[in-house]
Coordinates of C-alpha atoms in Angstrom, one line a residue:
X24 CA 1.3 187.6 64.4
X25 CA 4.0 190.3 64.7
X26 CA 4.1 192.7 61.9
X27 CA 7.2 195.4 61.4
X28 CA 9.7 193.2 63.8
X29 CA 12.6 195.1 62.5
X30 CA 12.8 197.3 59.1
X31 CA 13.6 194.9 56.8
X32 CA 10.0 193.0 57.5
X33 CA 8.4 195.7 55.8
X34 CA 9.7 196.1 52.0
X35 CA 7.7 199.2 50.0
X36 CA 8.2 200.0 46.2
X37 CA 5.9 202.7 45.0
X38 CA 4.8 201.9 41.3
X39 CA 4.8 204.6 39.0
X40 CA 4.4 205.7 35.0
X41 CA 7.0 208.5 33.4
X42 CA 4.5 209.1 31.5
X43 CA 2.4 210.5 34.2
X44 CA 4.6 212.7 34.9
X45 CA 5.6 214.0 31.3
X46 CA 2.0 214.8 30.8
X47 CA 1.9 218.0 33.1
X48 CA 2.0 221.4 32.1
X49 CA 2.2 223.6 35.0
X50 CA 4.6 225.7 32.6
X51 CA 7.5 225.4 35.8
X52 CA 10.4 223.1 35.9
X53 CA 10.1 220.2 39.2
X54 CA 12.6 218.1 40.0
X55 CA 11.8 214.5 40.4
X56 CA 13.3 212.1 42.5
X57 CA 13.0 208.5 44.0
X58 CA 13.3 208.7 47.9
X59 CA 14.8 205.9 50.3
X60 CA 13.5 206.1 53.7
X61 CA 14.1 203.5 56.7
X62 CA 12.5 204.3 59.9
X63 CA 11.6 207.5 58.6
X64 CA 7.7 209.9 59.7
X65 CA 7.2 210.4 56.3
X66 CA 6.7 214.3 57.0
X67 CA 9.8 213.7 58.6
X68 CA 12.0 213.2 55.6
X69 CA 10.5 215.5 53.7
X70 CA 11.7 218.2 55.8
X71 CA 15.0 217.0 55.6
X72 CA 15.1 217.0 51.9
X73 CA 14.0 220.3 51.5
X74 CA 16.0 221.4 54.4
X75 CA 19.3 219.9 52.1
X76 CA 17.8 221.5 49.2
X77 CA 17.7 224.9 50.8
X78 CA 13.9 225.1 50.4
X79 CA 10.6 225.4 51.9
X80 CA 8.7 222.0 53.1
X81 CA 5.6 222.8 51.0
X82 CA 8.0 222.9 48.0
X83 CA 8.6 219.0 48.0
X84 CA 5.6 216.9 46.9
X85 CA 4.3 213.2 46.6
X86 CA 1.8 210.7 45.5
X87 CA 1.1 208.6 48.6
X88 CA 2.0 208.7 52.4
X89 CA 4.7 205.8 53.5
X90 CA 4.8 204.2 56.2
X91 CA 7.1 205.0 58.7
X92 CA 8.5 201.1 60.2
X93 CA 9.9 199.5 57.3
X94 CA 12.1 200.7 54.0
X95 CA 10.3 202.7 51.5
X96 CA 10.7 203.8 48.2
X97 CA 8.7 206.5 46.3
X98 CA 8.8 209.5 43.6
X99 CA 8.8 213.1 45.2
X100 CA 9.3 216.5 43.0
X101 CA 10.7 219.2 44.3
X102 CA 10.5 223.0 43.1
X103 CA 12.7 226.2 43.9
X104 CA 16.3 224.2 44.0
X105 CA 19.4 226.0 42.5
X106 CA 20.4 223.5 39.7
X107 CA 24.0 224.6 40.0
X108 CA 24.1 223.0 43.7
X109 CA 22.4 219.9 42.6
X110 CA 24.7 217.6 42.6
X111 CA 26.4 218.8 45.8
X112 CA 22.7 218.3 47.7
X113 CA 22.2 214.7 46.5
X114 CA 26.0 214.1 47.6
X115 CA 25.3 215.6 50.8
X116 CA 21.9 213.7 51.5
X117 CA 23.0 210.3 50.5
X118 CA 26.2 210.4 52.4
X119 CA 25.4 212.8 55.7
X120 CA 21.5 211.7 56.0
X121 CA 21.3 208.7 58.2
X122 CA 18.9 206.0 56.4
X123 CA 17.7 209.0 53.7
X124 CA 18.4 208.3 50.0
X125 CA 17.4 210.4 46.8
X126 CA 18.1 209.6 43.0
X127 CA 17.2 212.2 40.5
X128 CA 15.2 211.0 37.7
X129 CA 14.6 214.2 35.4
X130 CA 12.7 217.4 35.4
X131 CA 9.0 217.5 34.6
X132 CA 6.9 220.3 33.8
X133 CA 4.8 219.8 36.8
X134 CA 4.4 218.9 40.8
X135 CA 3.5 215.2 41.5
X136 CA 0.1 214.9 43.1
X137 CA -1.6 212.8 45.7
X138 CA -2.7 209.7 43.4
X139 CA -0.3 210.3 40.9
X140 CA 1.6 206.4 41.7
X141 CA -0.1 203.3 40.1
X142 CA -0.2 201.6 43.7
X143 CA 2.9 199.7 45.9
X144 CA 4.5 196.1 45.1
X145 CA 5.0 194.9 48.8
X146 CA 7.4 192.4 50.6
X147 CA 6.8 191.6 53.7
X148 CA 7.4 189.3 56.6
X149 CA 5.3 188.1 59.2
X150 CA 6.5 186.7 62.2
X151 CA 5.3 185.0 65.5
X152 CA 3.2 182.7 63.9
X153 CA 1.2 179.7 65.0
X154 CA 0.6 176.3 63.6
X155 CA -2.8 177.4 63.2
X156 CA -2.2 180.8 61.6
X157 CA -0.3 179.0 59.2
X158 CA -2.4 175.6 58.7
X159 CA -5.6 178.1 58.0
X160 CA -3.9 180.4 55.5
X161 CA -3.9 178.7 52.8
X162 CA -7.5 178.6 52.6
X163 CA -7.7 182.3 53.5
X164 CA -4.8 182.9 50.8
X165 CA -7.7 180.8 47.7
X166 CA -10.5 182.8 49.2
X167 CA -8.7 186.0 48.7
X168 CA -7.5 185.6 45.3
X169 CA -11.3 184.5 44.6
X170 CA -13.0 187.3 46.3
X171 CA -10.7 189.9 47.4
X172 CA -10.3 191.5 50.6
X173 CA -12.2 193.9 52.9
X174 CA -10.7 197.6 51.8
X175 CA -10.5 198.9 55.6
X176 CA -8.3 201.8 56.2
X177 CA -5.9 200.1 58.5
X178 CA -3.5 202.2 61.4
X179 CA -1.3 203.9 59.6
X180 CA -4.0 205.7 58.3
X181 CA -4.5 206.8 62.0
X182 CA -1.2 207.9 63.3
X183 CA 1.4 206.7 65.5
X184 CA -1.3 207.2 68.7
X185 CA -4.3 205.8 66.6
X186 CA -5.8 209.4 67.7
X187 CA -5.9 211.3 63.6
X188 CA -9.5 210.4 63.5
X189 CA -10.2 212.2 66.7
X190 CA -8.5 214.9 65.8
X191 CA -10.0 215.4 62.8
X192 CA -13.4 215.1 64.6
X193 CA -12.6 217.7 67.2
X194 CA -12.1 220.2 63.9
X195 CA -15.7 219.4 62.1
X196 CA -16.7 220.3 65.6
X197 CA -14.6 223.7 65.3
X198 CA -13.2 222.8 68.9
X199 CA -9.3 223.7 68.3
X200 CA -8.2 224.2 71.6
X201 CA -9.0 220.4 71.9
X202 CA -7.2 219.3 68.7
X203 CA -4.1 220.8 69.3
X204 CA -4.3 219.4 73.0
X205 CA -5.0 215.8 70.9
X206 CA -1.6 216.4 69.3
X207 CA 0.4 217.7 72.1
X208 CA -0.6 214.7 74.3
X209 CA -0.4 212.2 71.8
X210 CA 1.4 208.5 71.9
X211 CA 2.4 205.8 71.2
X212 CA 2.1 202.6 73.0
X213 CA 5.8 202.4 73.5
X214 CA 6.7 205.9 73.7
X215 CA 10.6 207.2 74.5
X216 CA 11.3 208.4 77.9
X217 CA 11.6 212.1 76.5
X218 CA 8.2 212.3 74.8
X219 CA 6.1 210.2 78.2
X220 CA 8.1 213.3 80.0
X221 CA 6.9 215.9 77.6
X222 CA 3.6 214.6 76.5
X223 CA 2.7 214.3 81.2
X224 CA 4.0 218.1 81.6
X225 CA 1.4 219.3 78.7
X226 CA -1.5 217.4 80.4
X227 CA -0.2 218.8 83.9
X228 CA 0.2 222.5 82.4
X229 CA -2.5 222.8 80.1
X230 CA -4.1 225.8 82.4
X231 CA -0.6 227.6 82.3
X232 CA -0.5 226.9 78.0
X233 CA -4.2 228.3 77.9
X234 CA -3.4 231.4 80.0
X235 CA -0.4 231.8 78.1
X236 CA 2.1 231.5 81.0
X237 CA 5.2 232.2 78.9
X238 CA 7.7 230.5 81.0
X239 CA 6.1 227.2 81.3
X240 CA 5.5 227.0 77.6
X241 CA 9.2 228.0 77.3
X242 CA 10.3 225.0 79.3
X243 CA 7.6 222.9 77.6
X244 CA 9.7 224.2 74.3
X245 CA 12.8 223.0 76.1
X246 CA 11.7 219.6 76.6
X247 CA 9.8 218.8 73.7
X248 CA 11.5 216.1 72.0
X249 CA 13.5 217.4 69.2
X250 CA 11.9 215.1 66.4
X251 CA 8.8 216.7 66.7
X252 CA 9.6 220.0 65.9
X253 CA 5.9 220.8 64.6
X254 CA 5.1 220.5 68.6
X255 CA 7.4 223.4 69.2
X256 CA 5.8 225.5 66.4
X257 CA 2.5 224.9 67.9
X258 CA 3.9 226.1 71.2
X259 CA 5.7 228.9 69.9
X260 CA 2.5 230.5 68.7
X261 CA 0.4 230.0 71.7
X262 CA 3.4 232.2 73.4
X263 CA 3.2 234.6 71.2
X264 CA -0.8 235.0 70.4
X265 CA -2.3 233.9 73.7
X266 CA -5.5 231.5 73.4
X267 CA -5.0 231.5 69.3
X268 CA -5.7 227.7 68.8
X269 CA -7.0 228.0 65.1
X270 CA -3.1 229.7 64.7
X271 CA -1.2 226.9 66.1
X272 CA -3.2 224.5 64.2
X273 CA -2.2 226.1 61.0
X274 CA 1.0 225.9 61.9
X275 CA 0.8 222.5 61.1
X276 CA 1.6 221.8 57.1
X277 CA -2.1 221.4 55.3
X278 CA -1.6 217.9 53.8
X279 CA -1.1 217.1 57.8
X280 CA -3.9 219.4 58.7
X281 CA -5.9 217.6 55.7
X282 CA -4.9 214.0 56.9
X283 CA -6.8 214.3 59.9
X284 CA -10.1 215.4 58.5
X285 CA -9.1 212.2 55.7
X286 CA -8.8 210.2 59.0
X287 CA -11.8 211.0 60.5
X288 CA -13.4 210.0 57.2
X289 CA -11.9 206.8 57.4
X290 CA -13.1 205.6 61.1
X291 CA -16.9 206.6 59.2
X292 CA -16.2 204.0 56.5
X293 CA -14.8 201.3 58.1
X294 CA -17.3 201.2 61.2
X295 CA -19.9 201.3 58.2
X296 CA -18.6 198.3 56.6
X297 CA -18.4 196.5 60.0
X298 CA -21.7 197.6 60.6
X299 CA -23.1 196.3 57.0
X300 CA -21.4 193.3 57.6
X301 CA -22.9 192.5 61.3
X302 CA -26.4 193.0 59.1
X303 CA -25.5 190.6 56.4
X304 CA -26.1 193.8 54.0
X305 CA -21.8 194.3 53.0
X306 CA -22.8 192.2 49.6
X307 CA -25.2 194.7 48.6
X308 CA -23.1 197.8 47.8
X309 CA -19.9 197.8 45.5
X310 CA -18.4 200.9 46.9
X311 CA -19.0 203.8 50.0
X312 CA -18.8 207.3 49.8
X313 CA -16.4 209.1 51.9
X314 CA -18.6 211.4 53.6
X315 CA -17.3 215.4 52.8
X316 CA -19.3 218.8 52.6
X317 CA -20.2 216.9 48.7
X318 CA -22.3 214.3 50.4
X319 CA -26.1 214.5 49.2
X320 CA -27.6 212.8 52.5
X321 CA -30.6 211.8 50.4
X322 CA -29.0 209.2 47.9
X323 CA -27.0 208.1 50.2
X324 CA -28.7 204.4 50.5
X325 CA -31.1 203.9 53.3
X326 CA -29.5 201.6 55.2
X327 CA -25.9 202.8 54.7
X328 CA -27.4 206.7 56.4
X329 CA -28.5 204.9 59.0
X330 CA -25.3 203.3 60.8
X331 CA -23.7 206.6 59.2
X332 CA -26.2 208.9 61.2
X333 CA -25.6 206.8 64.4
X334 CA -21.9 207.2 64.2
X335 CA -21.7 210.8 63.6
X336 CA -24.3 211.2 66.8
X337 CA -22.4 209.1 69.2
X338 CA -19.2 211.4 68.0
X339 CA -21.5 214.3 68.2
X340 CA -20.9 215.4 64.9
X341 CA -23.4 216.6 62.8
X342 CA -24.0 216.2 59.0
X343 CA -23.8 220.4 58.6
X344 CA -20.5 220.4 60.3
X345 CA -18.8 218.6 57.3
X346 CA -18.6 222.0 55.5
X347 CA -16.2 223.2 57.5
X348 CA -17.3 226.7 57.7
X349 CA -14.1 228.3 60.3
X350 CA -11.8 225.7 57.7
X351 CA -12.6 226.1 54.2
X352 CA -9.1 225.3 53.3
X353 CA -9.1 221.7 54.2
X354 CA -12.5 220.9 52.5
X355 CA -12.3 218.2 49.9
X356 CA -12.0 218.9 46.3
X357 CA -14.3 216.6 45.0
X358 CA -16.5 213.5 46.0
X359 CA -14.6 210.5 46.8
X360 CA -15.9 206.9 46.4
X361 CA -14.1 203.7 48.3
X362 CA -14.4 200.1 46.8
X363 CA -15.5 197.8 50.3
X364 CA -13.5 195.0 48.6
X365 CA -10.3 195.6 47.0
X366 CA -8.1 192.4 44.8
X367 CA -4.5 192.0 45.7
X368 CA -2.2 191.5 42.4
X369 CA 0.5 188.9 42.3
X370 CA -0.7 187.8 46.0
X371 CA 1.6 185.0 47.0
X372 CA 3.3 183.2 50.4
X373 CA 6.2 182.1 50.4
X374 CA 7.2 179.2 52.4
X375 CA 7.0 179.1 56.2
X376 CA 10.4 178.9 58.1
X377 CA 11.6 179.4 61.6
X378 CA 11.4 182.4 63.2
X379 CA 14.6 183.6 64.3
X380 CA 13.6 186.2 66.1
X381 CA 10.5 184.6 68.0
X382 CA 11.4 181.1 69.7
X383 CA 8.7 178.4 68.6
X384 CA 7.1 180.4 66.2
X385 CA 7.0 180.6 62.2
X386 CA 7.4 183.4 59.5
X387 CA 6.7 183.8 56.1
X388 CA 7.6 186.3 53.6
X389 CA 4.1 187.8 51.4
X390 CA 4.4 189.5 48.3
X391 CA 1.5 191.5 46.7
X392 CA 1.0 194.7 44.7
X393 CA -1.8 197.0 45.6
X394 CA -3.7 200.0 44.3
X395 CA -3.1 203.7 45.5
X396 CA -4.6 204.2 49.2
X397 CA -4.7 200.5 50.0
X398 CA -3.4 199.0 53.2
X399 CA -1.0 196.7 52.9
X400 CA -1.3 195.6 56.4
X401 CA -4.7 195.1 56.4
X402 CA -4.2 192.2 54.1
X403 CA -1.6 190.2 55.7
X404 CA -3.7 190.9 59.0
X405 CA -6.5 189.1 56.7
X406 CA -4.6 186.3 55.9
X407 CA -2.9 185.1 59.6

């Protein structure tokens, strides 16, 4: 099965309620508006919306990360803009920004919030598949609407260089030199020529980045792909405070610097249910706790502590380390509880045609609606 072909396999409309939003009552005046993306890092286009609305990054807000390969829609709200140039900055990013779109839907008295949407209506298309991907789904499509579907945290969840989780672990462990290495060298399978380049000079002149060799890191500056400007911030501190690692982390925007504790979370949960699954045990438990500095270790069920415990020692991680003593500002703000199973609204396939982008093989267009935080991927993976 090939997933995310070309953009328009990958259709995302985030679901929301006005009403949510009229409710808040921060007492300031935020700017809401439904963003377009194609092809777009989510972090990405947020700093190019608040670069175009002439303000900080941390300014512009939303409910739920979108995936980068496909076309997404979702609500953002934005504080500090100068209502007179309004207009003039939603001319200038619907026209000038390449595959960026925002339409303004009103002012509320009150930032959106992670959680905020309803969930995602999805369309998307699968291609490259069998005869027997497609004679077996229809059984795995009844069984689904029956039962549901295992809630795993599927890649996007950990990054373009399936690396956030280890990330993420190498900051419970306080070891930031070795996060910000993580990030500087990571990935993806297929990268471009400019980032292979960049990403083999880090590895090569780590030494030279450690012992603050100022004109290495300059031409590591130099070469650093210019879509990952948070690279070059990271950089631009070591230069200037030699050996800070814990500074060039915190270069990085918290919600980023949050997502890969969230991440590391995530590889805990869904080697648990993997785990309770090889054991025959997955039927016994409703829901999993998403282990944070709230977790009491003693009500944690028995058998659930164990494959927990044996994960967090083969990652050397230990349970104390979760409280994030050198990083109280990405600790969790409350206990968070993840349903093993989730139910797909409105989960339907459409018929099977020829794939005209894969010689011999099928597609098939799927259309569902899912919850906040739940993998749309992970689904179709399910069902083909």
């Amino acid at each position: 099965m090939i997933l995310k072909q070309i953009p328009e396999d990958f259709l995302v409309d985030e679901l929301y309620d006005v009403k949510t939003f009229e409710k808040k009552d921060e007492g300031k005046d935020y700017f809401y508006f439904i963003l377009k993306k194609k092809e777009y890092n989510q972090l990405r286009s947020i700093d190019i919306v608040a670069d175009c609305f002439n303000v900080s990054k941390r300014c512009v807000h939303f409910a739920g990360t979108k995936d980068k390969h496909g076309i997404t829609t979702q609500a953002i709200s934005v504080i500090g803009i100068n209502e007179e140039n309004l207009d003039n900055n939603i001319k200038h990013i619907n026209d000038e920004m390449k595959d960026i779109n925002v339409e303004f839907i009103g002012k509320f008295p009150g930032r959106i919030n992670l959680g905020d949407n309803k969930g995602n209506k999805f369309r998307i298309t699968a291609r490259g598949l069998s005869e027997t991907q497609i004679s077996d789904s229809g059984d795995k499509l009844s069984k689904m609407n029956e039962f549901g579907a295992l809630n795993y945290f599927d890649s996007q969840r950990f990054g373009f260089a399936n690396n956030s989780h280890i990330i993420g672990k190498y900051i419970l462990q306080n070891k930031p030199e070795l996060a910000v290495k993580e990030i500087l060298t990571s990935m993806p399978p297929t990268p471009s020529d400019s980032l292979r380049i960049f990403v083999e000079r880090v590895e090569k002149e780590w030494f030279s980045v450690k012992t603050c060799d100022v004109d290495m890191i300059d031409t590591l500056i130099e070469i650093c792909p210019d879509n990952f400007r948070d690279y070059k911030k990271m950089l631009i501190h070591l230069k200037k405070a030699k050996n800070d690692f814990p500074g060039s982390f915190r270069t990085l925007m918290k919600k980023l610097r949050t997502l890969y504790i969230n991440a590391y979370q995530s590889h805990i949960f869904n080697l648990t249910i993997k785990e309770l699954m090889a054991q025959g045990k997955l039927g016994d438990y409703k829901s999993l706790e998403l282990i944070n500095h709230f977790t009491d270790f003693d009500k944690v069920p028995a058998p659930v502590l164990e494959i927990v415990d044996s994960i967090l020692a083969k990652d050397e991680v230990t349970r104390d380390m979760f409280q994030l003593k050198s990083w109280p500002e990405l600790k969790a703000k409350s206990t968070v509880m993840r349903e093993i199973t989730i139910m797909p609204n409105n989960l339907s396939i459409e018929t099977f045609e020829e794939d005209d982008l894969n010689e011999g093989k099928k597609k098939v267009l799927v259309t569902f609606e899912l919850g906040s935080g739940q993998y749309a991927t992970n689904i179709v993976k399910q069902l083909f």
